[in-house]
CSV table of C-alpha atoms and ligand atoms in Angstrom, one decimal:
chain,number,residue,atom,x,y,z
U,12,MET,CA,128.1,170.1,16.7
U,13,LYS,CA,131.7,169.3,15.8
U,14,ILE,CA,133.1,167.1,18.6
U,15,SER,CA,136.4,165.3,19.2
U,16,VAL,CA,136.9,162.4,21.6
U,17,ILE,CA,140.4,161.7,22.7
U,18,GLY,CA,141.1,158.1,23.7
U,19,CYS,CA,139.0,155.4,22.0
U,20,GLY,CA,139.0,152.6,24.6
U,21,TYR,CA,135.9,151.2,26.4
U,22,LEU,CA,134.8,154.7,27.3
U,23,GLY,CA,135.8,156.8,24.4
U,24,ALA,CA,134.7,154.5,21.6
U,25,VAL,CA,131.3,154.2,23.1
U,26,HIS,CA,131.0,157.9,23.7
U,27,ALA,CA,132.1,158.8,20.2
U,28,ALA,CA,129.6,156.4,18.6
U,29,THR,CA,126.7,157.4,20.8
U,30,LEU,CA,127.4,161.1,20.2
U,31,ALA,CA,127.4,160.4,16.4
U,32,SER,CA,124.0,158.6,16.8
U,33,MET,CA,122.7,161.8,18.4
U,34,GLY,CA,123.4,163.6,15.2
U,35,HIS,CA,126.8,165.2,16.0
U,36,ASN,CA,129.9,165.2,13.8
U,37,VAL,CA,132.4,163.2,15.8
U,38,LEU,CA,136.1,162.5,15.4
U,39,GLY,CA,137.6,159.8,17.6
U,40,ILE,CA,141.4,160.1,18.2
U,41,ASP,CA,143.6,157.4,19.6
U,42,VAL,CA,147.4,156.8,19.6
U,43,ASP,CA,146.9,153.1,18.7
U,44,PRO,CA,146.8,152.8,14.9
U,45,VAL,CA,145.4,149.3,15.1
U,46,LYS,CA,142.5,150.4,17.2
U,47,VAL,CA,141.8,153.3,14.9
U,48,GLU,CA,141.9,151.1,11.9
U,49,GLN,CA,139.4,148.6,13.4
U,50,LEU,CA,137.1,151.3,14.7
U,51,GLY,CA,137.2,152.9,11.2
U,52,GLN,CA,136.0,149.6,9.8
U,53,GLY,CA,133.1,149.5,12.1
U,54,ALA,CA,134.4,146.7,14.3
U,55,ALA,CA,135.1,147.5,17.9
U,56,PRO,CA,138.5,146.1,19.1
U,57,PHE,CA,136.6,144.7,22.2
U,58,HIS,CA,133.3,143.0,22.8
U,59,GLU,CA,130.6,145.5,23.6
U,60,PRO,CA,127.0,144.6,22.7
U,61,GLY,CA,125.4,147.0,20.2
U,62,LEU,CA,128.6,149.0,19.6
U,63,ASP,CA,129.6,147.7,16.1
U,64,GLU,CA,126.1,148.6,14.8
U,65,LEU,CA,126.5,152.2,16.1
U,66,LEU,CA,130.0,152.5,14.7
U,67,GLN,CA,128.8,151.3,11.3
U,68,ASP,CA,125.8,153.5,11.3
U,69,GLY,CA,127.7,156.6,12.3
U,70,GLN,CA,130.3,156.0,9.6
U,71,ALA,CA,127.7,155.2,7.0
U,72,LYS,CA,126.0,158.5,7.7
U,73,GLY,CA,129.3,160.4,7.5
U,74,ARG,CA,129.1,161.6,11.1
U,75,LEU,CA,131.9,159.5,12.7
U,76,ARG,CA,135.6,159.2,11.8
U,77,PHE,CA,138.7,158.0,13.6
U,78,SER,CA,142.3,159.2,13.4
U,79,THR,CA,145.6,159.0,15.2
U,80,ASP,CA,146.4,162.6,14.5
U,81,PRO,CA,145.4,165.2,17.1
U,82,ALA,CA,145.6,167.9,14.5
U,83,ASP,CA,142.5,166.5,13.0
U,84,ALA,CA,140.6,167.7,16.0
U,85,LYS,CA,141.1,171.3,14.8
U,86,GLY,CA,137.8,173.1,14.4
U,87,ALA,CA,135.9,170.9,16.9
U,88,GLN,CA,133.8,173.0,19.4
U,89,VAL,CA,133.9,170.5,22.2
U,90,HIS,CA,136.8,168.0,23.0
U,91,PHE,CA,136.1,165.1,25.3
U,92,LEU,CA,139.1,163.6,27.2
U,93,CYS,CA,138.3,159.9,27.5
U,94,VAL,CA,141.8,158.3,28.1
U,95,GLY,CA,142.5,155.7,30.7
U,96,THR,CA,143.6,156.5,34.3
U,97,PRO,CA,145.0,153.2,35.5
U,98,GLN,CA,146.4,152.5,38.9
U,99,ASP,CA,149.9,153.8,39.3
U,100,LYS,CA,152.5,151.0,39.1
U,101,THR,CA,154.0,151.8,42.5
U,102,SER,CA,151.1,153.1,44.5
U,103,ASP,CA,147.3,153.1,45.0
U,104,ALA,CA,146.9,156.5,43.2
U,105,ALA,CA,145.6,156.9,39.7
U,106,ASP,CA,148.2,157.4,37.0
U,107,LEU,CA,147.3,160.6,35.1
U,108,THR,CA,150.0,160.4,32.5
U,109,PHE,CA,147.7,159.6,29.6
U,110,LEU,CA,145.4,162.4,30.6
U,111,VAL,CA,148.2,165.0,30.7
U,112,SER,CA,149.6,163.8,27.3
U,113,ALA,CA,146.2,163.9,25.7
U,114,ALA,CA,145.7,167.5,26.9
U,115,GLU,CA,149.2,168.5,25.7
U,116,ALA,CA,148.6,166.8,22.3
U,117,LEU,CA,145.4,168.7,21.9
U,118,LEU,CA,146.7,172.1,23.0
U,119,PRO,CA,148.2,173.4,19.7
U,120,HIS,CA,145.0,172.5,17.8
U,121,LEU,CA,142.3,174.1,20.0
U,122,ALA,CA,140.2,176.7,18.3
U,123,ALA,CA,139.5,180.0,20.1
U,124,GLY,CA,137.0,179.5,22.9
U,125,ALA,CA,137.0,175.7,22.5
U,126,VAL,CA,135.5,173.7,25.4
U,127,VAL,CA,137.6,170.8,26.8
U,128,VAL,CA,135.6,168.3,28.9
U,129,GLY,CA,137.1,165.5,30.9
U,130,LYS,CA,135.2,162.2,31.2
U,131,SER,CA,137.9,159.9,32.6
U,132,THR,CA,137.7,158.9,36.3
U,133,VAL,CA,140.1,161.1,38.1
U,134,PRO,CA,141.1,162.0,41.7
U,135,VAL,CA,139.8,165.3,43.1
U,136,GLY,CA,142.0,168.2,42.1
U,137,THR,CA,142.8,166.9,38.6
U,138,VAL,CA,141.0,169.8,36.9
U,139,ASP,CA,143.2,172.2,38.7
U,140,MET,CA,146.2,170.4,37.5
U,141,LEU,CA,144.9,170.3,33.9
U,142,ARG,CA,144.3,174.0,34.1
U,143,GLY,CA,148.1,174.3,34.5
U,144,VAL,CA,148.6,172.2,31.3
U,145,LEU,CA,146.3,174.5,29.4
U,146,ALA,CA,147.5,177.7,31.0
U,147,ALA,CA,148.8,179.0,27.7
U,148,ARG,CA,145.2,179.1,26.4
U,149,PRO,CA,143.1,181.2,28.9
U,150,ASP,CA,140.4,181.4,26.2
U,151,VAL,CA,139.8,177.6,26.4
U,152,LEU,CA,137.0,176.5,28.8
U,153,LEU,CA,137.3,173.5,31.0
U,154,GLY,CA,134.5,171.2,32.1
U,155,TRP,CA,134.2,167.8,33.9
U,156,ASN,CA,131.5,165.4,32.9
U,157,PRO,CA,132.1,162.0,34.6
U,158,GLU,CA,130.8,158.9,32.9
U,159,PHE,CA,128.8,156.1,34.6
U,160,LEU,CA,128.5,153.5,31.9
U,161,ARG,CA,129.1,149.9,32.6
U,162,GLN,CA,130.9,147.5,30.2
U,163,GLY,CA,128.5,145.1,28.7
U,164,THR,CA,125.7,147.6,28.8
U,165,ALA,CA,127.7,150.7,27.8
U,166,VAL,CA,125.7,151.6,24.7
U,167,LYS,CA,122.4,151.6,26.6
U,168,ASP,CA,123.9,153.3,29.6
U,169,SER,CA,125.2,156.1,27.3
U,170,LEU,CA,121.9,156.5,25.4
U,171,VAL,CA,119.8,156.4,28.5
U,172,PRO,CA,122.0,157.4,31.4
U,173,ASP,CA,120.7,157.8,35.0
U,174,ARG,CA,122.0,161.3,35.2
U,175,LEU,CA,124.4,163.8,33.6
U,176,VAL,CA,126.9,165.6,35.8
U,177,TYR,CA,128.6,168.8,34.7
U,178,GLY,CA,131.6,170.0,36.7
U,179,VAL,CA,132.1,173.7,35.8
U,180,ASP,CA,134.2,176.5,37.1
U,181,GLY,CA,132.6,177.9,40.2
U,182,GLY,CA,130.0,175.3,40.3
U,183,ARG,CA,126.2,175.6,40.7
U,184,ALA,CA,126.0,179.4,41.4
U,185,ALA,CA,128.2,180.3,38.4
U,186,ALA,CA,126.4,177.9,36.2
U,187,PHE,CA,123.1,179.6,36.7
U,188,ASN,CA,124.4,183.1,36.8
U,189,PRO,CA,124.1,184.7,33.3
U,190,SER,CA,126.6,187.4,34.2
U,191,SER,CA,129.3,185.0,35.1
U,192,GLY,CA,130.7,184.4,31.6
U,193,GLY,CA,132.9,181.3,31.1
U,194,PRO,CA,131.3,178.7,33.2
U,195,LEU,CA,127.9,179.3,31.5
U,196,GLY,CA,129.7,178.5,28.3
U,197,VAL,CA,130.6,175.0,29.4
U,198,THR,CA,127.1,174.3,30.7
U,199,ALA,CA,125.6,175.6,27.4
U,200,ALA,CA,128.0,173.6,25.3
U,201,LEU,CA,127.2,170.4,27.2
U,202,ASP,CA,123.5,171.1,27.1
U,203,ALA,CA,123.8,171.4,23.3
U,204,VAL,CA,125.8,168.1,23.1
U,205,TYR,CA,123.3,166.2,25.3
U,206,GLU,CA,120.2,168.0,24.0
U,207,PRO,CA,118.3,164.7,23.0
U,208,LEU,CA,119.0,163.3,26.5
U,209,LEU,CA,117.9,166.4,28.3
U,210,ARG,CA,114.8,166.5,26.1
U,211,ALA,CA,114.0,162.9,27.2
U,212,GLY,CA,114.1,164.1,30.8
U,213,ILE,CA,117.5,162.7,32.0
U,214,PRO,CA,118.4,164.6,35.2
U,215,ARG,CA,121.3,167.1,34.9
U,216,LEU,CA,123.3,168.2,37.8
U,217,VAL,CA,125.7,171.2,37.7
U,218,CYS,CA,128.4,171.4,40.3
U,219,ASN,CA,131.9,172.6,40.9
U,220,PHE,CA,135.0,170.6,39.7
U,221,ALA,CA,135.8,168.9,43.0
U,222,THR,CA,132.2,167.7,43.4
U,223,ALA,CA,132.1,166.3,39.8
U,224,GLU,CA,135.4,164.5,40.4
U,225,LEU,CA,134.3,163.1,43.7
U,226,ILE,CA,130.8,162.1,42.5
U,227,LYS,CA,132.3,159.5,40.2
U,228,SER,CA,134.8,158.1,42.8
U,229,ALA,CA,132.2,158.0,45.5
U,230,ALA,CA,129.6,156.3,43.3
U,231,ASN,CA,132.1,153.5,42.4
U,232,ALA,CA,133.2,153.3,46.0
U,233,TYR,CA,129.6,152.8,47.1
U,234,LEU,CA,128.9,150.1,44.5
U,235,ALA,CA,132.1,148.3,45.7
U,236,THR,CA,130.9,148.8,49.3
U,237,LYS,CA,127.6,147.1,48.6
U,238,ILE,CA,129.3,144.1,47.0
U,239,SER,CA,131.9,143.7,49.7
U,240,PHE,CA,129.2,144.1,52.4
U,241,ILE,CA,127.1,141.3,51.0
U,242,ASN,CA,130.2,139.1,50.5
U,243,ALA,CA,131.3,139.7,54.1
U,244,VAL,CA,127.8,138.7,55.2
U,245,ALA,CA,128.0,135.6,52.9
U,246,GLU,CA,131.0,134.5,55.0
U,247,LEU,CA,128.8,134.8,58.1
U,248,CYS,CA,126.1,132.8,56.3
U,249,ASP,CA,128.6,130.0,55.7
U,250,ALA,CA,129.7,130.1,59.3
U,251,SER,CA,126.1,130.1,60.7
U,252,GLY,CA,124.1,128.0,58.2
U,253,ALA,CA,122.2,130.8,56.7
U,254,ASP,CA,121.7,131.3,52.9
U,255,ILE,CA,123.1,134.5,51.3
U,256,SER,CA,120.9,134.3,48.2
U,257,GLU,CA,117.7,134.2,50.3
U,258,LEU,CA,119.1,136.8,52.6
U,259,SER,CA,120.1,139.3,49.9
U,260,GLU,CA,116.8,138.8,48.1
U,261,ALA,CA,114.9,139.7,51.2
U,262,MET,CA,117.2,142.7,52.0
U,263,GLY,CA,116.9,143.9,48.4
U,264,LEU,CA,113.1,144.0,48.5
U,265,ASP,CA,113.5,147.0,50.9
U,266,PRO,CA,113.5,149.9,48.5
U,267,ARG,CA,115.8,151.8,50.8
U,268,ILE,CA,118.4,149.1,50.2
U,269,GLY,CA,117.6,147.8,46.7
U,270,SER,CA,118.7,144.5,45.2
U,271,ARG,CA,121.4,145.7,42.7
U,272,TYR,CA,125.1,145.1,43.6
U,273,LEU,CA,123.9,142.9,46.4
U,274,HIS,CA,124.7,139.7,44.6
U,275,ALA,CA,127.3,137.7,46.7
U,276,GLY,CA,130.0,135.8,45.0
U,277,LEU,CA,133.6,136.0,43.8
U,278,GLY,CA,133.6,139.8,44.1
U,279,PHE,CA,134.4,142.7,41.8
U,280,GLY,CA,137.1,143.1,39.3
U,281,GLY,CA,137.7,144.9,36.0
U,282,GLY,CA,139.4,148.1,35.0
U,283,CYS,CA,137.3,150.4,37.2
U,284,LEU,CA,136.0,149.4,40.7
U,285,PRO,CA,139.3,147.9,42.0
U,286,LYS,CA,141.6,150.8,40.9
U,287,ASP,CA,139.0,153.4,41.7
U,288,ILE,CA,138.5,152.3,45.4
U,289,ARG,CA,142.3,152.4,45.7
U,290,SER,CA,142.5,155.8,44.2
U,291,PHE,CA,139.7,156.9,46.4
U,292,ARG,CA,141.6,155.6,49.4
U,293,ALA,CA,144.8,157.5,48.3
U,294,GLN,CA,142.7,160.7,47.9
U,295,ALA,CA,141.3,160.3,51.3
U,296,ALA,CA,144.7,159.7,52.8
U,297,GLY,CA,146.0,162.8,51.0
U,298,HIS,CA,143.3,164.8,52.7
U,299,GLY,CA,143.7,163.2,56.1
U,300,VAL,CA,140.2,161.6,56.0
U,301,THR,CA,140.9,158.3,57.7
U,302,ALA,CA,137.3,157.1,57.8
U,303,VAL,CA,137.2,156.9,54.0
U,304,GLU,CA,140.7,155.6,53.9
U,305,ASP,CA,140.0,152.7,56.3
U,306,TRP,CA,136.6,152.0,54.7
U,307,MET,CA,138.1,151.5,51.3
U,308,GLN,CA,140.9,149.4,52.7
U,309,LEU,CA,138.3,147.0,54.2
U,310,VAL,CA,136.2,146.9,51.0
U,311,ASP,CA,139.3,146.0,49.1
U,312,SER,CA,140.5,143.3,51.5
U,313,VAL,CA,137.0,141.7,51.7
U,314,ASN,CA,136.9,141.7,47.9
U,315,LEU,CA,140.3,140.1,47.5
U,316,GLY,CA,139.4,137.7,50.4
U,317,GLN,CA,136.6,136.2,48.2
U,318,ARG,CA,139.3,135.0,45.8
U,319,SER,CA,141.2,133.3,48.6
U,320,ARG,CA,138.0,131.7,49.9
U,321,THR,CA,137.2,130.3,46.5
U,322,VAL,CA,140.7,128.8,46.2
U,323,ALA,CA,140.4,127.3,49.7
U,324,LEU,CA,137.0,125.8,48.9
U,325,ALA,CA,138.3,124.3,45.7
U,326,GLU,CA,141.1,122.7,47.6
U,327,GLU,CA,138.7,121.4,50.1
U,328,LEU,CA,136.5,120.0,47.3
U,329,CYS,CA,139.6,118.3,45.9
U,330,GLY,CA,140.2,116.5,49.2
U,331,GLY,CA,142.8,118.8,50.6
U,332,SER,CA,145.2,119.1,47.8
U,333,LEU,CA,145.0,120.7,44.4
U,334,ALA,CA,148.2,119.0,43.1
U,335,GLY,CA,147.6,117.0,39.9
U,336,ARG,CA,143.8,117.7,39.9
U,337,SER,CA,142.0,118.4,36.6
U,338,ILE,CA,139.9,121.6,37.1
U,339,THR,CA,137.7,123.4,34.6
U,340,VAL,CA,137.0,127.1,35.1
U,341,LEU,CA,134.0,128.5,33.4
U,342,GLY,CA,134.6,132.2,32.7
U,343,ALA,CA,137.7,134.4,32.1
U,344,SER,CA,136.4,137.9,31.7
U,345,PHE,CA,135.8,140.0,34.8
U,346,LYS,CA,132.1,139.8,34.3
U,347,PRO,CA,129.7,138.6,31.6
U,348,GLU,CA,129.1,140.4,28.3
U,349,THR,CA,132.6,141.7,28.0
U,350,ASP,CA,135.9,140.3,26.9
U,351,ASP,CA,137.8,142.5,29.3
U,352,ILE,CA,140.2,140.5,31.5
U,353,ARG,CA,141.7,143.5,33.5
U,354,ASP,CA,141.8,142.4,37.1
U,355,SER,CA,139.6,139.5,36.4
U,356,PRO,CA,138.7,137.6,39.6
U,357,ALA,CA,138.2,134.4,37.5
U,358,LEU,CA,141.7,134.4,36.0
U,359,ASP,CA,143.2,135.3,39.3
U,360,VAL,CA,141.6,132.3,40.9
U,361,ALA,CA,142.4,130.0,38.0
U,362,ASP,CA,146.0,131.1,38.1
U,363,ARG,CA,146.2,130.4,41.8
U,364,LEU,CA,144.8,127.0,41.4
U,365,ALA,CA,147.4,126.3,38.7
U,366,ALA,CA,150.1,127.6,41.0
U,367,ALA,CA,149.0,125.1,43.6
U,368,GLY,CA,149.6,122.3,41.1
U,369,ALA,CA,146.2,121.8,39.5
U,370,HIS,CA,145.8,121.3,35.7
U,371,VAL,CA,143.4,124.1,35.0
U,372,THR,CA,141.4,124.5,31.8
U,373,VAL,CA,139.7,127.8,31.3
U,374,THR,CA,136.9,128.5,28.8
U,375,ASP,CA,135.0,131.7,28.1
U,376,PRO,CA,132.6,132.8,25.3
U,377,LYS,CA,134.6,135.9,24.4
U,378,ALA,CA,137.8,136.4,26.3
U,379,VAL,CA,139.9,133.4,25.5
U,380,ASN,CA,141.9,135.2,22.8
U,381,HIS,CA,142.7,138.0,25.2
U,382,ALA,CA,143.7,135.8,28.0
U,383,TRP,CA,145.8,132.9,26.7
U,384,ARG,CA,149.0,134.9,26.1
U,385,ARG,CA,148.9,136.4,29.6
U,386,TYR,CA,148.4,133.2,31.6
U,387,PRO,CA,151.0,130.6,30.4
U,388,ARG,CA,150.1,128.3,33.3
U,389,LEU,CA,146.5,127.9,32.2
U,390,ARG,CA,145.1,125.9,29.3
U,391,PHE,CA,142.5,127.7,27.3
U,392,GLU,CA,139.7,126.0,25.4
U,393,ALA,CA,137.1,127.8,23.4
U,394,SER,CA,134.5,125.0,23.5
U,395,ILE,CA,132.8,124.4,26.9
U,396,LEU,CA,132.3,120.8,25.8
U,397,ARG,CA,136.0,120.1,25.4
U,398,ALA,CA,136.8,122.2,28.4
U,399,LEU,CA,134.6,120.0,30.7
U,400,GLU,CA,136.1,116.7,29.5
U,401,GLY,CA,137.6,114.7,32.4
U,402,ALA,CA,137.2,117.5,35.0
U,403,GLU,CA,137.3,116.5,38.6
U,404,LEU,CA,136.0,119.9,39.7
U,405,VAL,CA,134.2,122.6,37.8
U,406,LEU,CA,134.3,126.2,39.0
U,407,LEU,CA,131.8,128.8,37.7
U,408,LEU,CA,133.7,132.1,38.0
U,409,THR,CA,132.0,134.4,35.5
U,410,GLU,CA,128.3,134.0,35.2
U,411,TRP,CA,127.7,134.1,31.4
U,412,ASP,CA,124.2,133.1,30.4
U,413,GLU,CA,125.8,130.3,28.4
U,414,TYR,CA,126.9,128.7,31.7
U,415,ARG,CA,123.8,129.5,33.7
U,416,ASP,CA,121.8,127.8,30.9
U,417,PHE,CA,124.2,124.9,30.3
U,418,SER,CA,122.6,121.5,30.7
U,419,PRO,CA,123.8,119.8,33.9
U,420,ALA,CA,123.1,116.4,32.3
U,421,VAL,CA,125.4,117.1,29.4
U,422,ALA,CA,128.1,118.5,31.8
U,423,ALA,CA,127.7,115.4,34.0
U,424,ALA,CA,128.4,113.1,31.1
U,425,LEU,CA,131.6,114.9,30.3
U,426,VAL,CA,133.3,115.3,33.6
U,427,ARG,CA,135.1,112.6,35.7
U,428,ARG,CA,133.5,113.8,39.0
U,429,PRO,CA,130.3,115.9,39.1
U,430,VAL,CA,131.3,118.5,41.6
U,431,VAL,CA,130.8,122.2,40.9
U,432,LEU,CA,131.8,125.3,42.9
U,433,ASP,CA,129.4,128.0,41.8
U,434,ALA,CA,131.4,131.0,43.0
U,435,ARG,CA,128.9,133.4,41.4
U,436,ASN,CA,125.9,131.8,43.1
U,437,ALA,CA,124.3,131.8,39.6
U,438,LEU,CA,123.4,128.2,38.8
U,439,ASP,CA,120.0,126.5,39.4
U,440,ALA,CA,121.4,124.3,42.2
U,441,ALA,CA,118.4,122.0,42.4
U,442,ALA,CA,118.6,121.3,38.7
U,443,TRP,CA,122.3,120.5,38.9
U,444,GLN,CA,121.8,118.4,42.0
U,445,GLY,CA,119.0,116.6,40.2
U,446,GLU,CA,121.6,115.4,37.6
U,447,GLY,CA,123.9,114.1,40.3
U,448,TRP,CA,126.1,117.1,40.9
U,449,THR,CA,127.5,118.2,44.3
U,450,VAL,CA,127.0,122.0,44.3
U,451,ARG,CA,128.8,124.4,46.5
U,452,GLY,CA,128.4,128.2,46.5
U,453,LEU,CA,129.8,131.1,48.6
U,454,GLY,CA,127.4,131.7,51.5
U,455,THR,CA,124.7,129.3,50.2
U,456,ARG,CA,123.4,126.2,51.8
U,457,HIS,CA,122.6,124.0,48.8
U,458,GLY,CA,124.3,120.7,48.9
U,459,GLY,CA,127.4,120.7,50.9
U,460,THR,CA,127.6,123.9,52.9
U,461,GLN,CA,128.4,123.2,56.5
U,462,PRO,CA,125.6,121.2,58.0
U,463,VAL,CA,124.1,123.0,60.9
U,464,SER,CA,122.5,120.7,63.4
U,465,GLY,CA,121.1,121.0,66.9
U,466,THR,CA,120.2,124.3,68.4
U,467,SER,CA,121.4,127.7,67.2
U,468,PRO,CA,124.1,129.5,69.2
U,469,VAL,CA,121.6,132.3,69.6
U,470,SER,CA,119.1,131.2,72.2
U,471,GLY,CA,115.5,130.9,71.2
U,472,MET,CA,116.2,130.7,67.5
U,473,ARG,CA,115.3,127.7,65.4
U,474,PRO,CA,118.3,125.8,64.1
U,475,ALA,CA,119.5,127.6,61.0
U,476,SER,CA,119.1,124.4,58.9
U,477,ALA,CA,115.3,124.8,59.1
U,478,THR,CA,114.4,126.2,55.8
U,479,TYR,CA,112.0,129.1,55.2
U,480,ARG,CA,111.6,128.5,51.5
Y,8,LIG,C1,131.6,150.2,37.0
Y,8,LIG,C2,130.4,151.0,37.4
Y,8,LIG,O1,129.3,150.1,37.7
Y,8,LIG,C3,130.0,152.0,36.4
Y,8,LIG,O2,129.0,152.8,36.8
Y,8,LIG,C4,131.3,152.9,36.1
Y,8,LIG,O3,131.0,153.9,35.1
Y,8,LIG,C5,132.4,152.1,35.7
Y,8,LIG,O4,132.7,151.1,36.7
Y,8,LIG,C6,133.6,153.0,35.4
Y,8,LIG,O5,134.2,153.5,36.4
Y,8,LIG,O6,133.9,153.3,34.3
Y,8,LIG,P1,132.0,148.1,35.3
Y,8,LIG,O7,133.4,148.1,35.7
Y,8,LIG,O8,131.7,148.0,33.9
Y,8,LIG,O9,131.3,149.5,35.8
Y,8,LIG,O10,131.4,146.9,36.0
Y,8,LIG,P2,130.1,146.6,37.0
Y,8,LIG,O11,129.0,146.1,36.2
Y,8,LIG,O12,129.9,147.7,38.0
Y,8,LIG,O13,130.7,145.3,37.7
Y,8,LIG,C7,131.9,145.4,38.5
Y,8,LIG,C8,132.2,144.1,39.1
Y,8,LIG,O14,131.4,143.9,40.2
Y,8,LIG,C9,132.2,142.8,38.3
Y,8,LIG,O15,133.3,142.1,38.5
Y,8,LIG,C10,130.9,142.1,38.8
Y,8,LIG,O16,131.0,140.8,38.6
Y,8,LIG,C11,130.9,142.5,40.2
Y,8,LIG,N1,129.6,142.5,40.9
Y,8,LIG,C12,128.6,143.3,40.5
Y,8,LIG,C13,129.4,141.6,41.9
Y,8,LIG,O17,130.2,140.9,42.3
Y,8,LIG,N2,128.1,141.6,42.6
Y,8,LIG,C14,127.1,142.4,42.2
Y,8,LIG,O18,126.0,142.4,42.8
Y,8,LIG,C15,127.4,143.3,41.1
């Protein structure tokens, strides 16, 4: 099929490349000429494992092109809108400016009967609004096909998604009613686009627009809920002498709960979960649904609280004052396997430490080039060896494999004081302690967490310090 993808950021570039790998003829369009140039050379402007190979392969086979000109989308049968929907600068709501301008730019170039499908994460009601933008073209069919890929595993998530969701006019009944016309067209078009995935047995759900829009917001809100839940419990672990890693492992073994997104630590960041829970809250408020509104507020504040807890713990480990202390932060991206620093918890914490007077050196395997311009208070160092030199406190804030696997003996020889705050609960604490390190985590008991002695406040229980390992 001939397909255009409007917006070639983390979502659109991956979508364009994976569609080309499925055999389609794909044109990616973006307003940023530098991005288009890089993509056209087979080099993604961001770090995403496996993407460069797909870009190069698609272009070598003549199936993938990039352009800045929406007119080049002429003749495509399906157009995917993949532009960003960031948080509004003055409220919690999503900013739909890019989405509207993408639809407007596409409008004069749409072939008769073309299908326009949104993939961006949007508040419920967005499709109705876009219908207004495309009102001059009643022959054009609209669909909504939310994307669930994660940065760092985006290529795999796109090639083997957990599910495909199609939002179509009228929803499920219309989609399966051969006499209903238009909506069937969108379902049929998307089935043709995703034919290899459907053949491989990926589940496909067809629903109305509002449901498709909400599925994505609710899914992200649930993932954020799981993370904030376990982080709130981690605080209780700290207060009571329990260990969050053992607790979450045991909880996760219950298949009704599952272990994913139950890893306690510094909390979530990035360009999606934080702004999506705020948008979800704004949507709930707009519909007068206070339960969801309050819920999201709590999830957000627990999440941001983890950053404050980390700063407070760092201060405690520095003897009560951060002023003048040399601190090394391992990790700048919002999570491993990406160079994305949008709403990065690591950089937020690092910057707060610097604001309190510490000399903070940050290292990261991929994100240093993105970060250094934005954070003038921080010193950036590409080499972990140089970053560790003379540190009085080391913070692990993004759990790259490079840091998990780093030799604690080598690290101990470089620092001035072997104290590490593992805010991702990712290090092998025993191995680090074996090399003389004091190890602290969030909600874990290794090393220095509050010693609990005597009897537990709950009568009849063993003291929490008794290990069950
Ligand atoms: C998230 C969703 O997982 C995707 O399904 C969705 O498609 C995407 O947003 C989107 O809306 O486009 P992503 O932002 O790439 O994907 O990141 P995640 O892998 O979900 O991680 C988000 C944050 O949660 C990271 O900062 C990570 O460190 C943190 N996290 C994750 C935890 O703190 N604990 C966990 O157990 C899991």
